[in-house]
């Protein structure tokens, strides 16, 4: 049986209710490291979603942030981030989401990103389109980088390393209209899909952060690739670039310029 979008949407909505309810009590925050948290809600929502998969699709593989890989060797694979933007969630900021994606033989088929605090449910089905609360969405038509609102994020552990994203941030801040850092990669991608942002890039994400968002952007007419063209965005550490078709090549050019400056040890800031 093929997963139906309505079913995944209803799991995401239920998970969203769990997130809102659980914030009213002690979240039992634990630290994976200084900027990487996990709460009681992350664990409970992940357990709920995995239980739905076990009940409905017992032979499918799932990759979930808090518990890793479940059941290897299936052509059917799920990517689950129970709360994307846990740090925002723990502080009471509304910018967090539940992200669920389903892929068949490595091809994303269905993606759902739900922001419970704003009751915004973004969904996409391969070949059929992308929607926000049931209404079709498209990437924006803005075509000049100087008019573009971009979004990014920073992995804390990379800040003082050669892979830091700070140099890119500075260059894009000069060349675009503005750059935002919102704190949920899944929602960042959903906003590109919905035409609220023209582009998004980030370094060292995980497949569960981006799987649903990738399908959203592609189904909404946007482009998603690795930062420098890498094709596999569903394995290991993911460096990602996503934008509407006009802004995408302009962003790639800036990223390449910064990469060259770094390689030649020229001061980039
Ligand atoms: C994080 C968010 C954030 C990104 C981090 C991710 P989490 O996911 O997507 O936007 O900048 O790199 O780890 O830990 O809140 O699920
Ligand atoms: Ca995440
Ligand atoms: Ca998470």
GROMACS .gro file of C-alpha atoms and ligand atoms in nm:
model
  287
    1UNK     CA    1   0.000   0.000   0.000
    2UNK     CA    2   0.132   0.348  -0.094
    3UNK     CA    3   0.141   0.614   0.179
    4UNK     CA    4  -0.136   0.869   0.134
    5UNK     CA    5  -0.069   1.238   0.187
    6UNK     CA    6  -0.382   1.281   0.403
    7UNK     CA    7  -0.260   1.015   0.642
    8UNK     CA    8   0.083   1.176   0.683
    9UNK     CA    9  -0.078   1.518   0.725
   10UNK     CA   10  -0.295   1.385   1.006
   11UNK     CA   11   0.011   1.238   1.183
   12UNK     CA   12   0.188   1.574   1.151
   13UNK     CA   13  -0.112   1.761   1.293
   14UNK     CA   14  -0.139   1.521   1.586
   15UNK     CA   15   0.236   1.553   1.649
   16UNK     CA   16   0.193   1.932   1.645
   17UNK     CA   17  -0.074   1.910   1.914
   18UNK     CA   18   0.161   1.697   2.121
   19UNK     CA   19   0.433   1.963   2.086
   20UNK     CA   20   0.202   2.244   2.198
   21UNK     CA   21   0.063   2.044   2.491
   22UNK     CA   22   0.404   1.928   2.610
   23UNK     CA   23   0.539   2.283   2.623
   24UNK     CA   24   0.299   2.349   2.910
   25UNK     CA   25   0.496   2.115   3.134
   26UNK     CA   26   0.861   2.049   3.213
   27UNK     CA   27   1.038   1.980   2.883
   28UNK     CA   28   1.323   1.793   3.050
   29UNK     CA   29   1.582   1.953   2.824
   30UNK     CA   30   1.897   1.747   2.770
   31UNK     CA   31   2.208   1.874   2.591
   32UNK     CA   32   2.365   1.670   2.313
   33UNK     CA   33   2.612   1.960   2.308
   34UNK     CA   34   2.599   2.336   2.378
   35UNK     CA   35   2.364   2.421   2.089
   36UNK     CA   36   2.205   2.083   2.024
   37UNK     CA   37   1.915   2.005   2.255
   38UNK     CA   38   1.663   1.730   2.291
   39UNK     CA   39   1.340   1.755   2.492
   40UNK     CA   40   1.078   1.515   2.619
   41UNK     CA   41   0.861   1.628   2.325
   42UNK     CA   42   1.122   1.538   2.058
   43UNK     CA   43   1.136   1.185   2.200
   44UNK     CA   44   0.760   1.144   2.245
   45UNK     CA   45   0.675   1.274   1.896
   46UNK     CA   46   0.938   1.055   1.735
   47UNK     CA   47   0.800   0.752   1.922
   48UNK     CA   48   0.446   0.842   1.810
   49UNK     CA   49   0.549   0.875   1.442
   50UNK     CA   50   0.751   0.553   1.447
   51UNK     CA   51   0.453   0.373   1.602
   52UNK     CA   52   0.233   0.496   1.313
   53UNK     CA   53   0.487   0.358   1.065
   54UNK     CA   54   0.511   0.027   1.250
   55UNK     CA   55   0.133  -0.006   1.243
   56UNK     CA   56   0.077   0.101   0.882
   57UNK     CA   57   0.402   0.017   0.700
   58UNK     CA   58   0.581  -0.244   0.912
   59UNK     CA   59   0.837  -0.337   0.644
   60UNK     CA   60   0.951   0.020   0.563
   61UNK     CA   61   1.287   0.166   0.666
   62UNK     CA   62   1.288   0.484   0.875
   63UNK     CA   63   1.567   0.730   0.954
   64UNK     CA   64   1.467   0.936   1.256
   65UNK     CA   65   1.677   1.200   1.430
   66UNK     CA   66   1.664   1.079   1.788
   67UNK     CA   67   1.674   0.701   1.737
   68UNK     CA   68   1.855   0.658   1.404
   69UNK     CA   69   1.785   0.389   1.147
   70UNK     CA   70   1.497   0.144   1.185
   71UNK     CA   71   1.466  -0.167   0.968
   72UNK     CA   72   1.730  -0.160   0.697
   73UNK     CA   73   1.709  -0.276   0.337
   74UNK     CA   74   1.373  -0.161   0.215
   75UNK     CA   75   1.307   0.037  -0.104
   76UNK     CA   76   1.059   0.238   0.105
   77UNK     CA   77   1.230   0.490   0.334
   78UNK     CA   78   1.101   0.755   0.573
   79UNK     CA   79   1.285   1.058   0.707
   80UNK     CA   80   1.157   1.193   1.037
   81UNK     CA   81   1.251   1.504   1.231
   82UNK     CA   82   1.009   1.508   1.527
   83UNK     CA   83   1.085   1.874   1.603
   84UNK     CA   84   1.299   2.073   1.363
   85UNK     CA   85   1.401   2.385   1.551
   86UNK     CA   86   1.419   2.231   1.898
   87UNK     CA   87   1.621   2.525   2.027
   88UNK     CA   88   1.342   2.766   1.929
   89UNK     CA   89   1.085   2.527   2.076
   90UNK     CA   90   1.269   2.506   2.408
   91UNK     CA   91   1.283   2.888   2.430
   92UNK     CA   92   0.919   2.938   2.335
   93UNK     CA   93   0.976   3.076   1.984
   94UNK     CA   94   0.706   2.963   1.739
   95UNK     CA   95   0.949   2.883   1.458
   96UNK     CA   96   0.967   2.503   1.473
   97UNK     CA   97   0.814   2.221   1.273
   98UNK     CA   98   0.747   1.853   1.238
   99UNK     CA   99   0.907   1.716   0.921
  100UNK     CA  100   0.811   1.385   0.760
  101UNK     CA  101   0.916   1.256   0.418
  102UNK     CA  102   0.869   0.931   0.231
  103UNK     CA  103   1.096   0.811  -0.051
  104UNK     CA  104   1.074   0.511  -0.282
  105UNK     CA  105   1.396   0.374  -0.432
  106UNK     CA  106   1.576   0.693  -0.330
  107UNK     CA  107   1.320   0.927  -0.490
  108UNK     CA  108   1.120   1.153  -0.260
  109UNK     CA  109   0.747   1.091  -0.305
  110UNK     CA  110   0.572   1.275  -0.023
  111UNK     CA  111   0.684   1.553   0.212
  112UNK     CA  112   0.504   1.726   0.497
  113UNK     CA  113   0.632   2.013   0.714
  114UNK     CA  114   0.394   2.136   0.985
  115UNK     CA  115   0.439   2.444   1.202
  116UNK     CA  116   0.192   2.390   1.488
  117UNK     CA  117   0.216   2.738   1.642
  118UNK     CA  118   0.107   2.902   1.314
  119UNK     CA  119  -0.109   2.609   1.211
  120UNK     CA  120   0.067   2.602   0.874
  121UNK     CA  121   0.086   2.268   0.702
  122UNK     CA  122   0.308   2.250   0.393
  123UNK     CA  123   0.278   1.935   0.185
  124UNK     CA  124   0.402   1.802  -0.147
  125UNK     CA  125   0.347   1.495  -0.361
  126UNK     CA  126   0.591   1.408  -0.638
  127UNK     CA  127   0.452   1.513  -0.976
  128UNK     CA  128   0.137   1.663  -0.825
  129UNK     CA  129   0.244   1.989  -0.662
  130UNK     CA  130   0.292   2.157  -0.327
  131UNK     CA  131   0.035   2.314  -0.094
  132UNK     CA  132   0.003   2.527   0.216
  133UNK     CA  133  -0.308   2.427   0.412
  134UNK     CA  134  -0.449   2.279   0.092
  135UNK     CA  135  -0.382   2.584  -0.132
  136UNK     CA  136  -0.122   2.546  -0.410
  137UNK     CA  137   0.211   2.724  -0.354
  138UNK     CA  138   0.483   2.840  -0.595
  139UNK     CA  139   0.831   2.983  -0.550
  140UNK     CA  140   0.857   3.361  -0.590
  141UNK     CA  141   0.923   3.542  -0.918
  142UNK     CA  142   1.179   3.784  -0.775
  143UNK     CA  143   1.476   3.759  -1.008
  144UNK     CA  144   1.745   3.994  -0.875
  145UNK     CA  145   1.966   3.900  -0.585
  146UNK     CA  146   1.953   4.261  -0.466
  147UNK     CA  147   1.574   4.216  -0.416
  148UNK     CA  148   1.600   3.871  -0.258
  149UNK     CA  149   1.528   3.766   0.099
  150UNK     CA  150   1.755   3.473   0.178
  151UNK     CA  151   1.760   3.236   0.475
  152UNK     CA  152   2.048   3.042   0.623
  153UNK     CA  153   2.158   2.865   0.939
  154UNK     CA  154   2.482   2.793   1.121
  155UNK     CA  155   2.609   2.471   1.271
  156UNK     CA  156   2.761   2.574   1.602
  157UNK     CA  157   3.045   2.322   1.581
  158UNK     CA  158   3.166   2.469   1.250
  159UNK     CA  159   3.181   2.833   1.359
  160UNK     CA  160   3.558   2.847   1.415
  161UNK     CA  161   3.656   2.598   1.146
  162UNK     CA  162   3.738   2.644   0.775
  163UNK     CA  163   3.385   2.515   0.696
  164UNK     CA  164   3.223   2.803   0.877
  165UNK     CA  165   2.923   2.958   0.702
  166UNK     CA  166   3.001   3.307   0.836
  167UNK     CA  167   3.191   3.420   0.525
  168UNK     CA  168   2.898   3.321   0.302
  169UNK     CA  169   2.663   3.504   0.536
  170UNK     CA  170   2.866   3.826   0.513
  171UNK     CA  171   2.887   3.815   0.133
  172UNK     CA  172   2.517   3.740   0.089
  173UNK     CA  173   2.431   4.013   0.339
  174UNK     CA  174   2.605   4.261   0.109
  175UNK     CA  175   2.459   4.127  -0.217
  176UNK     CA  176   2.103   4.032  -0.127
  177UNK     CA  177   1.826   4.246   0.020
  178UNK     CA  178   1.865   4.067   0.352
  179UNK     CA  179   1.959   3.735   0.511
  180UNK     CA  180   1.754   3.579   0.791
  181UNK     CA  181   1.843   3.301   1.033
  182UNK     CA  182   1.517   3.147   1.154
  183UNK     CA  183   1.618   2.816   1.314
  184UNK     CA  184   1.423   2.540   1.138
  185UNK     CA  185   1.574   2.420   0.812
  186UNK     CA  186   1.255   2.232   0.721
  187UNK     CA  187   1.050   2.552   0.754
  188UNK     CA  188   1.320   2.756   0.576
  189UNK     CA  189   1.276   2.530   0.272
  190UNK     CA  190   0.897   2.545   0.304
  191UNK     CA  191   0.921   2.926   0.293
  192UNK     CA  192   1.123   2.911  -0.030
  193UNK     CA  193   0.853   2.680  -0.171
  194UNK     CA  194   0.581   2.923  -0.064
  195UNK     CA  195   0.760   3.222  -0.220
  196UNK     CA  196   0.820   3.394   0.115
  197UNK     CA  197   1.196   3.368   0.069
  198UNK     CA  198   1.387   3.356  -0.257
  199UNK     CA  199   1.664   3.124  -0.142
  200UNK     CA  200   1.808   2.914   0.139
  201UNK     CA  201   2.150   2.762   0.194
  202UNK     CA  202   2.311   2.583   0.485
  203UNK     CA  203   2.613   2.366   0.562
  204UNK     CA  204   2.618   2.031   0.746
  205UNK     CA  205   2.249   1.952   0.779
  206UNK     CA  206   2.109   1.600   0.807
  207UNK     CA  207   1.872   1.418   0.569
  208UNK     CA  208   1.583   1.438   0.819
  209UNK     CA  209   1.617   1.821   0.829
  210UNK     CA  210   1.578   1.860   0.454
  211UNK     CA  211   1.400   1.560   0.297
  212UNK     CA  212   1.043   1.695   0.314
  213UNK     CA  213   1.153   2.051   0.232
  214UNK     CA  214   1.341   1.940  -0.079
  215UNK     CA  215   1.027   1.792  -0.230
  216UNK     CA  216   0.827   2.103  -0.132
  217UNK     CA  217   1.065   2.335  -0.316
  218UNK     CA  218   1.091   2.115  -0.625
  219UNK     CA  219   0.715   2.067  -0.650
  220UNK     CA  220   0.669   2.443  -0.609
  221UNK     CA  221   0.893   2.510  -0.911
  222UNK     CA  222   1.222   2.578  -0.731
  223UNK     CA  223   1.567   2.421  -0.752
  224UNK     CA  224   1.746   2.225  -0.480
  225UNK     CA  225   2.100   2.090  -0.512
  226UNK     CA  226   2.407   2.039  -0.300
  227UNK     CA  227   2.585   2.368  -0.226
  228UNK     CA  228   2.822   2.306  -0.520
  229UNK     CA  229   2.604   2.068  -0.721
  230UNK     CA  230   2.625   1.748  -0.515
  231UNK     CA  231   2.336   1.523  -0.618
  232UNK     CA  232   2.280   1.305  -0.309
  233UNK     CA  233   2.102   1.510  -0.044
  234UNK     CA  234   1.963   1.215   0.152
  235UNK     CA  235   2.282   1.061   0.291
  236UNK     CA  236   2.533   1.178   0.552
  237UNK     CA  237   2.608   1.545   0.605
  238UNK     CA  238   2.418   1.771   0.364
  239UNK     CA  239   2.535   2.108   0.228
  240UNK     CA  240   2.233   2.251   0.052
  241UNK     CA  241   2.137   2.532  -0.186
  242UNK     CA  242   1.776   2.600  -0.276
  243UNK     CA  243   1.612   2.892  -0.455
  244UNK     CA  244   1.372   3.001  -0.722
  245UNK     CA  245   1.513   2.935  -1.072
  246UNK     CA  246   1.624   3.295  -1.131
  247UNK     CA  247   1.800   3.341  -0.798
  248UNK     CA  248   1.959   2.995  -0.785
  249UNK     CA  249   2.249   3.062  -1.030
  250UNK     CA  250   2.316   3.402  -0.871
  251UNK     CA  251   2.351   3.238  -0.529
  252UNK     CA  252   2.576   2.964  -0.668
  253UNK     CA  253   2.803   3.234  -0.816
  254UNK     CA  254   2.844   3.406  -0.478
  255UNK     CA  255   2.916   3.074  -0.306
  256UNK     CA  256   3.181   2.996  -0.566
  257UNK     CA  257   3.341   3.339  -0.526
  258UNK     CA  258   3.364   3.290  -0.150
  259UNK     CA  259   3.505   2.940  -0.197
  260UNK     CA  260   3.779   3.079  -0.426
  261UNK     CA  261   3.866   3.354  -0.182
  262UNK     CA  262   3.894   3.101   0.099
  263UNK     CA  263   4.108   2.865  -0.113
  264UNK     CA  264   4.352   3.144  -0.194
  265UNK     CA  265   4.363   3.250   0.171
  266UNK     CA  266   4.237   3.595   0.087
  267UNK     CA  267   4.064   3.773   0.373
  268UNK     CA  268   3.696   3.702   0.307
  269UNK     CA  269   3.520   3.917   0.563
  270LIG     C1  270   1.830   2.220   1.343
  270LIG     C2  271   1.752   2.320   1.261
  270LIG     C3  272   1.833   2.445   1.236
  270LIG     C4  273   1.965   2.415   1.171
  270LIG     C5  274   2.041   2.311   1.252
  270LIG     C6  275   1.956   2.184   1.271
  270LIG     P1  276   1.705   2.050   1.511
  270LIG     O1  277   1.755   2.102   1.363
  270LIG     O2  278   1.714   2.267   1.137
  270LIG     O3  279   1.766   2.536   1.152
  270LIG     O4  280   2.040   2.533   1.161
  270LIG     O5  281   2.159   2.279   1.185
  270LIG     O6  282   2.027   2.089   1.346
  270LIG     O7  283   1.829   2.008   1.585
  270LIG     O8  284   1.635   2.161   1.576
  270LIG     O9  285   1.619   1.934   1.474
  271LIG    CA1  286   1.645   1.917   1.250
  272LIG    CA1  287   1.504   1.770   1.560
   0.00000   0.00000   0.00000
